[in-house]
Amino acid sequence: MYGGNAMKTDHFNFIVTNGQTTNNSTLEITIKMRDQMPKLTQNRGLTLQQSGSAVISLSAIHSIDADTSTENITYVVTRQPMYGTLLIGGRAITGDTFTQWNVDNFDLSYQHDGTRTIHDDFAFMVNDGVNTGFMVDQTEYNRPMIFNINVQLTEESRLELHSQSPKDLTLFPSGKQGFKITRDNLRVTDSAVSSNNVFYTINIPPTRGSLISVRDEVVITQFSQEDIDNGDVLYILERSTENSPTNDTFEFNVHDTRGYILEEQRMNLQWSKVQFGSSTNDRVVCEQEGPLAMNVLRLGDTSGSTTVTVESRDQSASKQLDYTLPDSVQWGPEVTMATVTIDLNDDLDRESAERFIVRLTLPGNAVIGKPDKVRITIIDKMDERCASGRSIIIPKEFSEDHVNDHNEIEDVTITPMMTILKPL
């Protein structure tokens, strides 16, 4: 019987005799060494926190082999973990293998993906490059072993949505107006996962505009919290807003990679609209009546400040010579009306009617509604219609319903063919 030492040959001497003749001889024995199987001595598993990571050390898994180095004692992963990843040096393992040397040098770790599960595992076999099996205690195994991973759940962190309408309506380089959706307007509080793992899916899109990706310049139906945080999500007013409401809404679901979901959430959008207060697009005024005041209304959301530029286009009148007007008007928070005051220059020359158009343009934090322009006709003070004091001309098209008890015209839309004068 082989004694287990390092010898690879042996011999013994013997004598052969037939009673008459004796021969001394030696029997040489060559011993073919048998490769020893690796032995799994430790398979205790791992315990870690939800979403955490932990090193798998030799106290958790350990194998020995008297005739094989630790670099060649190989663990073959036959089934990967479901709720996490095995890492070597911080990177996912390649080729589904790691070695005892990786374990001994604390290179092997497990990263949990945050799923709310209390258990994960992976299956493995031990290989020394020669034998197909491995030993556990005194038993030879040719089937995978299970490495158990226990997950300690953290306190449940539910999704919490914060939604607020943006305040600043912006004019974008495209010439269109809209809002930049930021985390101040739309965000989900979720401490368990990062912003690139929180997703919004549009169920009902907005009706008066579109959600656009700045990066891709396309309409989007899904985006992440990271996209919002990076300023990549815009709401663009697409349809005419002149006679439409000053609000819009869209419905969405939001979910994270843990499987939590908030369904049928809404974001409301509101903005201001500015327009002239009168439905009359034409105004006729006597030269000596002094400043002409025209009201400009602000409708919709009035919580912020708004400005609008006032422009004029001369027809037969001349700016500065016949009239002057402000460059702009503005509204403070909660203010709904502003006034454009036009000063009429009373000159000494008798002249024919002078006309010009006043228009609202370049709104700041608002859209422009209708009417957005008024044509003004200035009648010379020497004209008999202004000088007489009661020179009101009522066209035939007007009904008696337009005239009050004082013979004053009320709420009449003036066409270019009509000449209407208020009495002095």
Tab-separated table of C-alpha atoms in Angstrom:
chain	number	residue	atom	x	y	z
A	1	MET	CA	0.000	0.000	0.000
A	2	TYR	CA	1.256	3.484	-0.947
A	3	GLY	CA	2.137	5.479	2.123
A	4	GLY	CA	1.257	8.855	0.714
A	5	ASN	CA	4.733	10.383	0.645
A	6	ALA	CA	6.179	12.275	-2.254
A	7	MET	CA	7.827	9.196	-3.847
A	8	LYS	CA	6.749	8.325	-7.328
A	9	THR	CA	8.663	5.007	-7.475
A	10	ASP	CA	9.165	2.138	-5.011
A	11	HIS	CA	10.704	-1.331	-4.932
A	12	PHE	CA	11.193	-4.415	-2.843
A	13	ASN	CA	13.746	-7.208	-2.912
A	14	PHE	CA	12.852	-10.870	-2.993
A	15	ILE	CA	14.478	-14.306	-3.289
A	16	VAL	CA	13.314	-17.011	-5.623
A	17	THR	CA	14.405	-20.611	-4.896
A	18	ASN	CA	13.443	-24.072	-6.058
A	19	GLY	CA	15.229	-25.766	-3.220
A	20	GLN	CA	18.376	-26.222	-5.198
A	21	THR	CA	18.999	-22.861	-6.789
A	22	THR	CA	18.493	-19.412	-5.237
A	23	ASN	CA	18.154	-16.037	-7.062
A	24	ASN	CA	18.016	-12.579	-5.480
A	25	SER	CA	15.865	-10.052	-7.372
A	26	THR	CA	14.263	-6.603	-7.023
A	27	LEU	CA	10.772	-5.531	-8.141
A	28	GLU	CA	10.632	-1.873	-9.243
A	29	ILE	CA	7.245	-0.161	-8.769
A	30	THR	CA	6.316	3.094	-10.565
A	31	ILE	CA	3.561	5.038	-8.840
A	32	LYS	CA	1.263	7.194	-10.999
A	33	MET	CA	0.147	10.087	-8.808
A	34	ARG	CA	-3.652	10.781	-8.685
A	35	ASP	CA	-4.729	14.495	-8.812
A	36	GLN	CA	-6.663	15.409	-5.727
A	37	MET	CA	-10.129	16.924	-6.029
A	38	PRO	CA	-10.681	20.473	-4.744
A	39	LYS	CA	-12.512	20.586	-1.448
A	40	LEU	CA	-15.195	23.162	-0.620
A	41	THR	CA	-14.613	23.983	3.030
A	42	GLN	CA	-16.786	27.081	3.462
A	43	ASN	CA	-20.146	28.083	1.967
A	44	ARG	CA	-21.791	30.307	4.567
A	45	GLY	CA	-23.497	32.774	2.243
A	46	LEU	CA	-23.851	36.542	2.640
A	47	THR	CA	-26.082	39.077	4.418
A	48	LEU	CA	-26.437	42.717	3.319
A	49	GLN	CA	-28.824	45.672	3.235
A	50	GLN	CA	-31.308	46.313	0.429
A	51	SER	CA	-29.609	48.243	-2.417
A	52	GLY	CA	-26.262	47.655	-0.704
A	53	SER	CA	-23.072	45.873	-1.716
A	54	ALA	CA	-20.772	43.535	0.230
A	55	VAL	CA	-17.474	41.719	-0.276
A	56	ILE	CA	-17.695	37.929	-0.533
A	57	SER	CA	-14.645	36.959	1.539
A	58	LEU	CA	-13.018	33.630	2.354
A	59	SER	CA	-15.143	33.450	5.512
A	60	ALA	CA	-18.174	33.213	3.164
A	61	ILE	CA	-16.781	30.859	0.507
A	62	HIS	CA	-13.507	28.897	0.536
A	63	SER	CA	-12.026	25.914	-1.305
A	64	ILE	CA	-8.646	24.174	-0.993
A	65	ASP	CA	-6.664	21.823	-3.211
A	66	ALA	CA	-3.284	20.484	-2.150
A	67	ASP	CA	-1.974	20.195	-5.678
A	68	THR	CA	-3.604	23.302	-7.229
A	69	SER	CA	-2.821	27.001	-6.665
A	70	THR	CA	-5.561	29.419	-5.614
A	71	GLU	CA	-5.349	31.108	-9.046
A	72	ASN	CA	-6.468	27.800	-10.601
A	73	ILE	CA	-9.183	26.855	-8.122
A	74	THR	CA	-12.086	28.122	-10.181
A	75	TYR	CA	-15.732	28.685	-9.283
A	76	VAL	CA	-17.997	28.239	-12.295
A	77	VAL	CA	-21.282	30.182	-11.860
A	78	THR	CA	-24.019	28.038	-13.379
A	79	ARG	CA	-26.830	30.448	-12.426
A	80	GLN	CA	-26.391	34.161	-11.843
A	81	PRO	CA	-28.206	36.000	-8.999
A	82	MET	CA	-31.628	37.399	-9.977
A	83	TYR	CA	-31.672	40.608	-7.931
A	84	GLY	CA	-28.070	41.717	-8.049
A	85	THR	CA	-24.701	41.356	-9.749
A	86	LEU	CA	-21.451	39.577	-8.943
A	87	LEU	CA	-18.504	41.922	-9.347
A	88	ILE	CA	-14.736	41.449	-9.578
A	89	GLY	CA	-12.850	44.631	-8.850
A	90	GLY	CA	-16.106	46.589	-9.104
A	91	ARG	CA	-17.034	45.223	-12.551
A	92	ALA	CA	-19.466	42.478	-13.494
A	93	ILE	CA	-17.766	39.120	-13.812
A	94	THR	CA	-17.017	37.945	-17.333
A	95	GLY	CA	-17.141	34.345	-18.483
A	96	ASP	CA	-19.207	33.304	-15.441
A	97	THR	CA	-16.120	32.415	-13.372
A	98	PHE	CA	-14.071	33.673	-10.458
A	99	THR	CA	-11.182	32.111	-8.545
A	100	GLN	CA	-10.243	31.439	-4.956
A	101	TRP	CA	-7.472	33.979	-5.489
A	102	ASN	CA	-10.175	36.631	-6.211
A	103	VAL	CA	-11.880	35.683	-2.949
A	104	ASP	CA	-8.672	35.678	-0.919
A	105	ASN	CA	-7.797	39.158	-2.216
A	106	PHE	CA	-11.249	40.618	-1.455
A	107	ASP	CA	-11.923	41.302	-5.145
A	108	LEU	CA	-15.267	39.480	-5.263
A	109	SER	CA	-18.433	41.360	-4.231
A	110	TYR	CA	-22.203	41.347	-4.705
A	111	GLN	CA	-24.307	44.446	-5.515
A	112	HIS	CA	-28.047	44.321	-4.742
A	113	ASP	CA	-30.320	46.109	-7.262
A	114	GLY	CA	-32.789	47.514	-4.704
A	115	THR	CA	-35.631	45.092	-5.398
A	116	ARG	CA	-37.731	44.477	-2.309
A	117	THR	CA	-36.866	40.816	-1.855
A	118	ILE	CA	-35.367	39.153	1.207
A	119	HIS	CA	-33.437	36.467	-0.674
A	120	ASP	CA	-31.131	36.037	-3.614
A	121	ASP	CA	-28.596	33.341	-4.532
A	122	PHE	CA	-26.351	31.972	-7.230
A	123	ALA	CA	-25.328	28.411	-8.151
A	124	PHE	CA	-21.730	27.298	-8.653
A	125	MET	CA	-19.365	24.352	-9.059
A	126	VAL	CA	-15.695	24.116	-8.068
A	127	ASN	CA	-13.111	23.128	-10.666
A	128	ASP	CA	-9.360	22.584	-10.567
A	129	GLY	CA	-8.904	22.121	-14.312
A	130	VAL	CA	-8.484	18.337	-13.970
A	131	ASN	CA	-11.294	16.824	-11.982
A	132	THR	CA	-14.943	17.138	-12.932
A	133	GLY	CA	-16.146	17.054	-9.354
A	134	PHE	CA	-15.264	18.468	-5.939
A	135	MET	CA	-15.458	17.331	-2.355
A	136	VAL	CA	-17.776	18.584	0.377
A	137	ASP	CA	-16.881	16.981	3.683
A	138	GLN	CA	-16.217	13.379	2.589
A	139	THR	CA	-18.685	13.383	-0.309
A	140	GLU	CA	-17.876	13.903	-3.970
A	141	TYR	CA	-20.195	16.324	-5.748
A	142	ASN	CA	-20.826	16.658	-9.468
A	143	ARG	CA	-23.757	19.050	-9.219
A	144	PRO	CA	-23.982	22.786	-8.420
A	145	MET	CA	-24.007	24.153	-4.900
A	146	ILE	CA	-26.095	27.176	-3.837
A	147	PHE	CA	-24.580	30.339	-2.338
A	148	ASN	CA	-27.361	32.046	-0.361
A	149	ILE	CA	-27.691	35.825	-0.069
A	150	ASN	CA	-29.943	37.267	2.645
A	151	VAL	CA	-31.284	40.790	2.020
A	152	GLN	CA	-32.299	43.001	4.933
A	153	LEU	CA	-35.025	45.334	3.707
A	154	THR	CA	-34.664	49.017	4.482
A	155	GLU	CA	-37.606	51.123	5.639
A	156	GLU	CA	-39.981	51.375	2.709
A	157	SER	CA	-39.475	54.522	0.643
A	158	ARG	CA	-42.564	55.306	-1.400
A	159	LEU	CA	-42.746	57.640	-4.358
A	160	GLU	CA	-43.832	61.183	-3.540
A	161	LEU	CA	-44.732	63.515	-6.400
A	162	HIS	CA	-44.279	67.297	-6.376
A	163	SER	CA	-46.037	69.101	-9.242
A	164	GLN	CA	-46.392	72.859	-9.768
A	165	SER	CA	-47.176	74.858	-12.891
A	166	PRO	CA	-44.125	76.703	-14.308
A	167	LYS	CA	-44.325	80.476	-13.905
A	168	ASP	CA	-42.198	81.845	-16.727
A	169	LEU	CA	-43.567	81.534	-20.251
A	170	THR	CA	-40.495	81.625	-22.480
A	171	LEU	CA	-39.929	82.643	-26.091
A	172	PHE	CA	-37.622	79.967	-27.532
A	173	PRO	CA	-35.188	80.407	-30.467
A	174	SER	CA	-37.695	78.594	-32.693
A	175	GLY	CA	-40.050	81.563	-32.275
A	176	LYS	CA	-42.530	79.456	-30.281
A	177	GLN	CA	-43.508	80.007	-26.692
A	178	GLY	CA	-43.667	77.497	-23.889
A	179	PHE	CA	-42.260	76.332	-20.574
A	180	LYS	CA	-39.078	74.576	-19.524
A	181	ILE	CA	-40.098	71.772	-17.167
A	182	THR	CA	-37.612	71.770	-14.255
A	183	ARG	CA	-37.369	69.827	-11.000
A	184	ASP	CA	-38.926	72.861	-9.299
A	185	ASN	CA	-42.078	72.081	-11.304
A	186	LEU	CA	-42.034	68.281	-11.496
A	187	ARG	CA	-40.054	65.871	-9.343
A	188	VAL	CA	-40.408	62.598	-7.500
A	189	THR	CA	-38.866	62.102	-4.079
A	190	ASP	CA	-37.308	58.636	-4.026
A	191	SER	CA	-34.236	58.270	-1.851
A	192	ALA	CA	-33.819	54.590	-2.701
A	193	VAL	CA	-32.993	55.027	-6.397
A	194	SER	CA	-31.182	57.586	-8.541
A	195	SER	CA	-32.947	60.079	-10.834
A	196	ASN	CA	-32.122	58.059	-13.970
A	197	ASN	CA	-34.187	55.185	-12.536
A	198	VAL	CA	-37.394	57.222	-12.123
A	199	PHE	CA	-39.534	57.349	-15.279
A	200	TYR	CA	-42.595	59.320	-16.444
A	201	THR	CA	-44.925	57.807	-19.050
A	202	ILE	CA	-47.546	60.053	-20.695
A	203	ASN	CA	-51.065	58.583	-20.738
A	204	ILE	CA	-52.976	61.635	-22.030
A	205	PRO	CA	-50.838	64.244	-23.835
A	206	PRO	CA	-51.469	67.999	-23.620
A	207	THR	CA	-54.034	69.357	-26.106
A	208	ARG	CA	-52.718	72.888	-26.778
A	209	GLY	CA	-49.062	72.031	-27.006
A	210	SER	CA	-46.500	69.226	-27.001
A	211	LEU	CA	-43.799	67.857	-24.735
A	212	ILE	CA	-40.478	68.096	-26.574
A	213	SER	CA	-37.002	66.699	-25.919
A	214	VAL	CA	-34.393	69.442	-26.204
A	215	ARG	CA	-31.729	66.849	-26.960
A	216	ASP	CA	-33.583	65.023	-29.744
A	217	GLU	CA	-35.993	67.793	-30.825
A	218	VAL	CA	-38.919	65.350	-31.024
A	219	VAL	CA	-42.240	64.895	-29.252
A	220	ILE	CA	-41.748	62.567	-26.277
A	221	THR	CA	-44.096	60.264	-24.400
A	222	GLN	CA	-41.571	59.013	-21.837
A	223	PHE	CA	-38.746	60.715	-19.956
A	224	SER	CA	-36.804	60.306	-16.726
A	225	GLN	CA	-36.311	62.465	-13.665
A	226	GLU	CA	-32.733	62.878	-14.840
A	227	ASP	CA	-34.027	64.378	-18.133
A	228	ILE	CA	-36.046	66.921	-16.135
A	229	ASP	CA	-33.106	67.701	-13.850
A	230	ASN	CA	-30.916	68.317	-16.928
A	231	GLY	CA	-33.449	70.727	-18.497
A	232	ASP	CA	-34.191	68.417	-21.427
A	233	VAL	CA	-38.022	68.554	-21.266
A	234	LEU	CA	-40.005	71.455	-22.760
A	235	TYR	CA	-43.692	72.202	-23.161
A	236	ILE	CA	-44.218	74.048	-26.462
A	237	LEU	CA	-47.461	75.872	-27.343
A	238	GLU	CA	-48.271	74.497	-30.788
A	239	ARG	CA	-51.799	75.660	-31.535
A	240	SER	CA	-53.165	79.190	-31.843
A	241	THR	CA	-53.734	80.656	-28.411
A	242	GLU	CA	-55.464	83.848	-29.517
A	243	ASN	CA	-58.966	82.668	-28.680
A	244	SER	CA	-58.200	79.515	-26.690
A	245	PRO	CA	-58.113	79.005	-22.911
A	246	THR	CA	-54.993	79.941	-20.999
A	247	ASN	CA	-54.282	76.508	-19.551
A	248	ASP	CA	-53.396	72.952	-20.499
A	249	THR	CA	-52.839	69.641	-18.719
A	250	PHE	CA	-51.379	66.200	-19.300
A	251	GLU	CA	-51.747	62.897	-17.460
A	252	PHE	CA	-48.921	60.506	-16.682
A	253	ASN	CA	-47.771	57.519	-14.645
A	254	VAL	CA	-44.447	57.592	-12.786
A	255	HIS	CA	-42.511	54.508	-11.699
A	256	ASP	CA	-39.069	53.472	-10.510
A	257	THR	CA	-36.902	50.413	-11.066
A	258	ARG	CA	-38.048	48.889	-7.763
A	259	GLY	CA	-41.527	48.485	-9.199
A	260	TYR	CA	-43.258	51.315	-7.330
A	261	ILE	CA	-45.743	53.275	-9.429
A	262	LEU	CA	-47.983	56.342	-9.152
A	263	GLU	CA	-50.814	56.200	-11.672
A	264	GLU	CA	-52.991	58.848	-13.334
A	265	GLN	CA	-51.055	61.874	-12.117
A	266	ARG	CA	-51.668	65.299	-13.674
A	267	MET	CA	-49.604	68.383	-14.323
A	268	ASN	CA	-51.477	71.634	-14.918
A	269	LEU	CA	-50.018	74.476	-16.990
A	270	GLN	CA	-51.281	78.074	-16.877
A	271	TRP	CA	-50.235	81.289	-18.541
A	272	SER	CA	-51.331	84.884	-19.135
A	273	LYS	CA	-52.964	86.341	-22.232
A	274	VAL	CA	-53.003	90.080	-22.983
A	275	GLN	CA	-55.335	91.891	-25.361
A	276	PHE	CA	-57.107	95.185	-25.845
A	277	GLY	CA	-60.105	95.518	-23.571
A	278	SER	CA	-62.586	96.718	-26.198
A	279	SER	CA	-63.994	94.496	-28.892
A	280	THR	CA	-63.848	97.551	-31.224
A	281	ASN	CA	-60.922	97.476	-33.615
A	282	ASP	CA	-61.333	101.129	-34.666
A	283	ARG	CA	-61.325	104.281	-32.551
A	284	VAL	CA	-62.219	107.788	-33.774
A	285	VAL	CA	-61.240	110.730	-31.636
A	286	CYS	CA	-61.232	114.507	-31.951
A	287	GLU	CA	-57.807	116.099	-31.875
A	288	GLN	CA	-58.571	118.364	-28.930
A	289	GLU	CA	-59.945	115.597	-26.696
A	290	GLY	CA	-56.524	115.118	-25.181
A	291	PRO	CA	-54.924	111.804	-24.200
A	292	LEU	CA	-56.634	108.684	-25.511
A	293	ALA	CA	-56.613	105.870	-22.939
A	294	MET	CA	-57.019	102.288	-24.131
A	295	ASN	CA	-57.306	99.461	-21.647
A	296	VAL	CA	-55.236	96.292	-22.095
A	297	LEU	CA	-56.542	93.260	-20.223
A	298	ARG	CA	-54.551	90.389	-18.768
A	299	LEU	CA	-56.448	87.111	-18.602
A	300	GLY	CA	-55.554	83.684	-17.229
A	301	ASP	CA	-52.748	83.262	-14.732
A	302	THR	CA	-52.010	86.624	-13.112
A	303	SER	CA	-49.715	85.423	-10.332
A	304	GLY	CA	-46.536	86.732	-11.981
A	305	SER	CA	-45.431	89.883	-13.772
A	306	THR	CA	-46.058	90.520	-17.464
A	307	THR	CA	-44.965	93.048	-20.073
A	308	VAL	CA	-45.950	93.734	-23.660
A	309	THR	CA	-44.432	96.006	-26.290
A	310	VAL	CA	-46.635	98.687	-27.880
A	311	GLU	CA	-45.905	99.421	-31.535
A	312	SER	CA	-47.516	101.811	-33.989
A	313	ARG	CA	-47.663	101.856	-37.755
A	314	ASP	CA	-48.346	105.188	-39.386
A	315	GLN	CA	-50.831	105.487	-42.215
A	316	SER	CA	-51.679	109.162	-42.727
A	317	ALA	CA	-50.596	110.194	-39.193
A	318	SER	CA	-46.995	110.693	-38.108
A	319	LYS	CA	-45.630	109.471	-34.786
A	320	GLN	CA	-44.179	112.249	-32.636
A	321	LEU	CA	-45.726	114.878	-34.887
A	322	ASP	CA	-49.369	113.908	-34.437
A	323	TYR	CA	-49.216	111.564	-31.445
A	324	THR	CA	-46.924	109.866	-28.951
A	325	LEU	CA	-47.371	106.592	-27.088
A	326	PRO	CA	-45.431	104.457	-24.563
A	327	ASP	CA	-43.032	101.738	-25.695
A	328	SER	CA	-44.595	99.139	-23.419
A	329	VAL	CA	-47.005	98.441	-20.595
A	330	GLN	CA	-46.604	96.080	-17.681
A	331	TRP	CA	-48.587	94.278	-14.989
A	332	GLY	CA	-47.500	93.354	-11.495
A	333	PRO	CA	-48.677	90.181	-9.731
A	334	GLU	CA	-52.463	89.850	-9.569
A	335	VAL	CA	-52.972	93.000	-11.703
A	336	THR	CA	-55.410	92.402	-14.548
A	337	MET	CA	-55.584	95.756	-16.365
A	338	ALA	CA	-53.077	98.226	-17.767
A	339	THR	CA	-53.574	101.345	-19.871
A	340	VAL	CA	-51.949	102.506	-23.081
A	341	THR	CA	-52.134	106.310	-23.001
A	342	ILE	CA	-51.765	108.036	-26.370
A	343	ASP	CA	-51.054	111.758	-26.289
A	344	LEU	CA	-52.606	113.681	-29.213
A	345	ASN	CA	-50.681	116.681	-30.459
A	346	ASP	CA	-53.024	119.623	-31.000
A	347	ASP	CA	-51.502	121.647	-33.838
A	348	LEU	CA	-52.852	124.862	-35.365
A	349	ASP	CA	-53.143	123.654	-38.946
A	350	ARG	CA	-56.381	122.448	-40.414
A	351	GLU	CA	-55.851	119.008	-41.828
A	352	SER	CA	-57.695	115.944	-42.954
A	353	ALA	CA	-58.252	112.872	-40.776
A	354	GLU	CA	-55.024	111.186	-39.631
A	355	ARG	CA	-54.829	107.427	-39.113
A	356	PHE	CA	-52.405	105.028	-37.497
A	357	ILE	CA	-52.499	101.507	-36.056
A	358	VAL	CA	-51.485	100.545	-32.530
A	359	ARG	CA	-50.435	96.942	-32.013
A	360	LEU	CA	-49.443	94.728	-29.062
A	361	THR	CA	-46.331	92.627	-29.710
A	362	LEU	CA	-43.383	90.869	-28.051
A	363	PRO	CA	-45.100	89.763	-24.857
A	364	GLY	CA	-43.051	88.882	-21.799
A	365	ASN	CA	-44.437	85.927	-19.831
A	366	ALA	CA	-47.719	85.980	-21.769
A	367	VAL	CA	-49.312	85.267	-25.128
A	368	ILE	CA	-51.207	87.833	-27.190
A	369	GLY	CA	-54.926	87.432	-27.686
A	370	LYS	CA	-57.487	89.256	-29.834
A	371	PRO	CA	-57.980	92.112	-30.425
A	372	ASP	CA	-54.272	92.830	-30.541
A	373	LYS	CA	-54.434	95.978	-32.676
A	374	VAL	CA	-56.595	99.099	-32.968
A	375	ARG	CA	-56.821	101.561	-35.863
A	376	ILE	CA	-57.117	105.120	-34.606
A	377	THR	CA	-58.476	108.051	-36.607
A	378	ILE	CA	-57.783	111.582	-35.380
A	379	ILE	CA	-60.305	114.201	-36.558
A	380	ASP	CA	-59.018	117.788	-36.781
A	381	LYS	CA	-60.487	120.028	-34.104
A	382	MET	CA	-61.579	122.486	-36.779
A	383	ASP	CA	-63.631	119.835	-38.477
A	384	GLU	CA	-67.299	120.730	-38.032
A	385	ARG	CA	-67.975	117.328	-36.497
A	386	CYS	CA	-65.646	118.182	-33.604
A	387	ALA	CA	-66.409	121.900	-33.441
A	388	SER	CA	-70.199	121.585	-33.290
A	389	GLY	CA	-70.194	119.680	-29.996
A	390	ARG	CA	-73.036	117.391	-31.140
A	391	SER	CA	-71.646	116.205	-34.449
A	392	ILE	CA	-72.192	112.479	-34.098
A	393	ILE	CA	-72.641	110.650	-37.348
A	394	ILE	CA	-74.611	107.426	-36.949
A	395	PRO	CA	-74.310	105.174	-40.005
A	396	LYS	CA	-77.397	103.468	-41.310
A	397	GLU	CA	-76.000	100.101	-40.347
A	398	PHE	CA	-76.448	100.887	-36.654
A	399	SER	CA	-79.712	99.953	-34.946
A	400	GLU	CA	-81.368	101.915	-32.161
A	401	ASP	CA	-80.051	99.324	-29.728
A	402	HIS	CA	-76.593	100.914	-30.102
A	403	VAL	CA	-77.728	104.369	-28.917
A	404	ASN	CA	-78.481	105.239	-25.305
A	405	ASP	CA	-80.787	107.920	-23.862
A	406	HIS	CA	-78.083	110.569	-24.300
A	407	ASN	CA	-77.747	109.861	-27.975
A	408	GLU	CA	-74.339	108.255	-27.352
A	409	ILE	CA	-73.155	105.230	-29.281
A	410	GLU	CA	-72.447	102.195	-27.134
A	411	ASP	CA	-70.380	99.070	-27.927
A	412	VAL	CA	-70.317	99.537	-31.690
A	413	THR	CA	-67.752	97.798	-33.877
A	414	ILE	CA	-66.541	100.453	-36.315
A	415	THR	CA	-65.647	99.505	-39.855
A	416	PRO	CA	-63.302	101.527	-42.089
A	417	MET	CA	-66.352	103.053	-43.808
A	418	MET	CA	-67.809	104.465	-40.570
A	419	THR	CA	-67.001	107.744	-38.929
A	420	ILE	CA	-68.018	107.886	-35.280
A	421	LEU	CA	-67.397	110.809	-32.960
A	422	LYS	CA	-68.073	110.965	-29.245
A	423	PRO	CA	-69.802	114.236	-28.252
A	424	LEU	CA	-67.741	116.837	-26.486
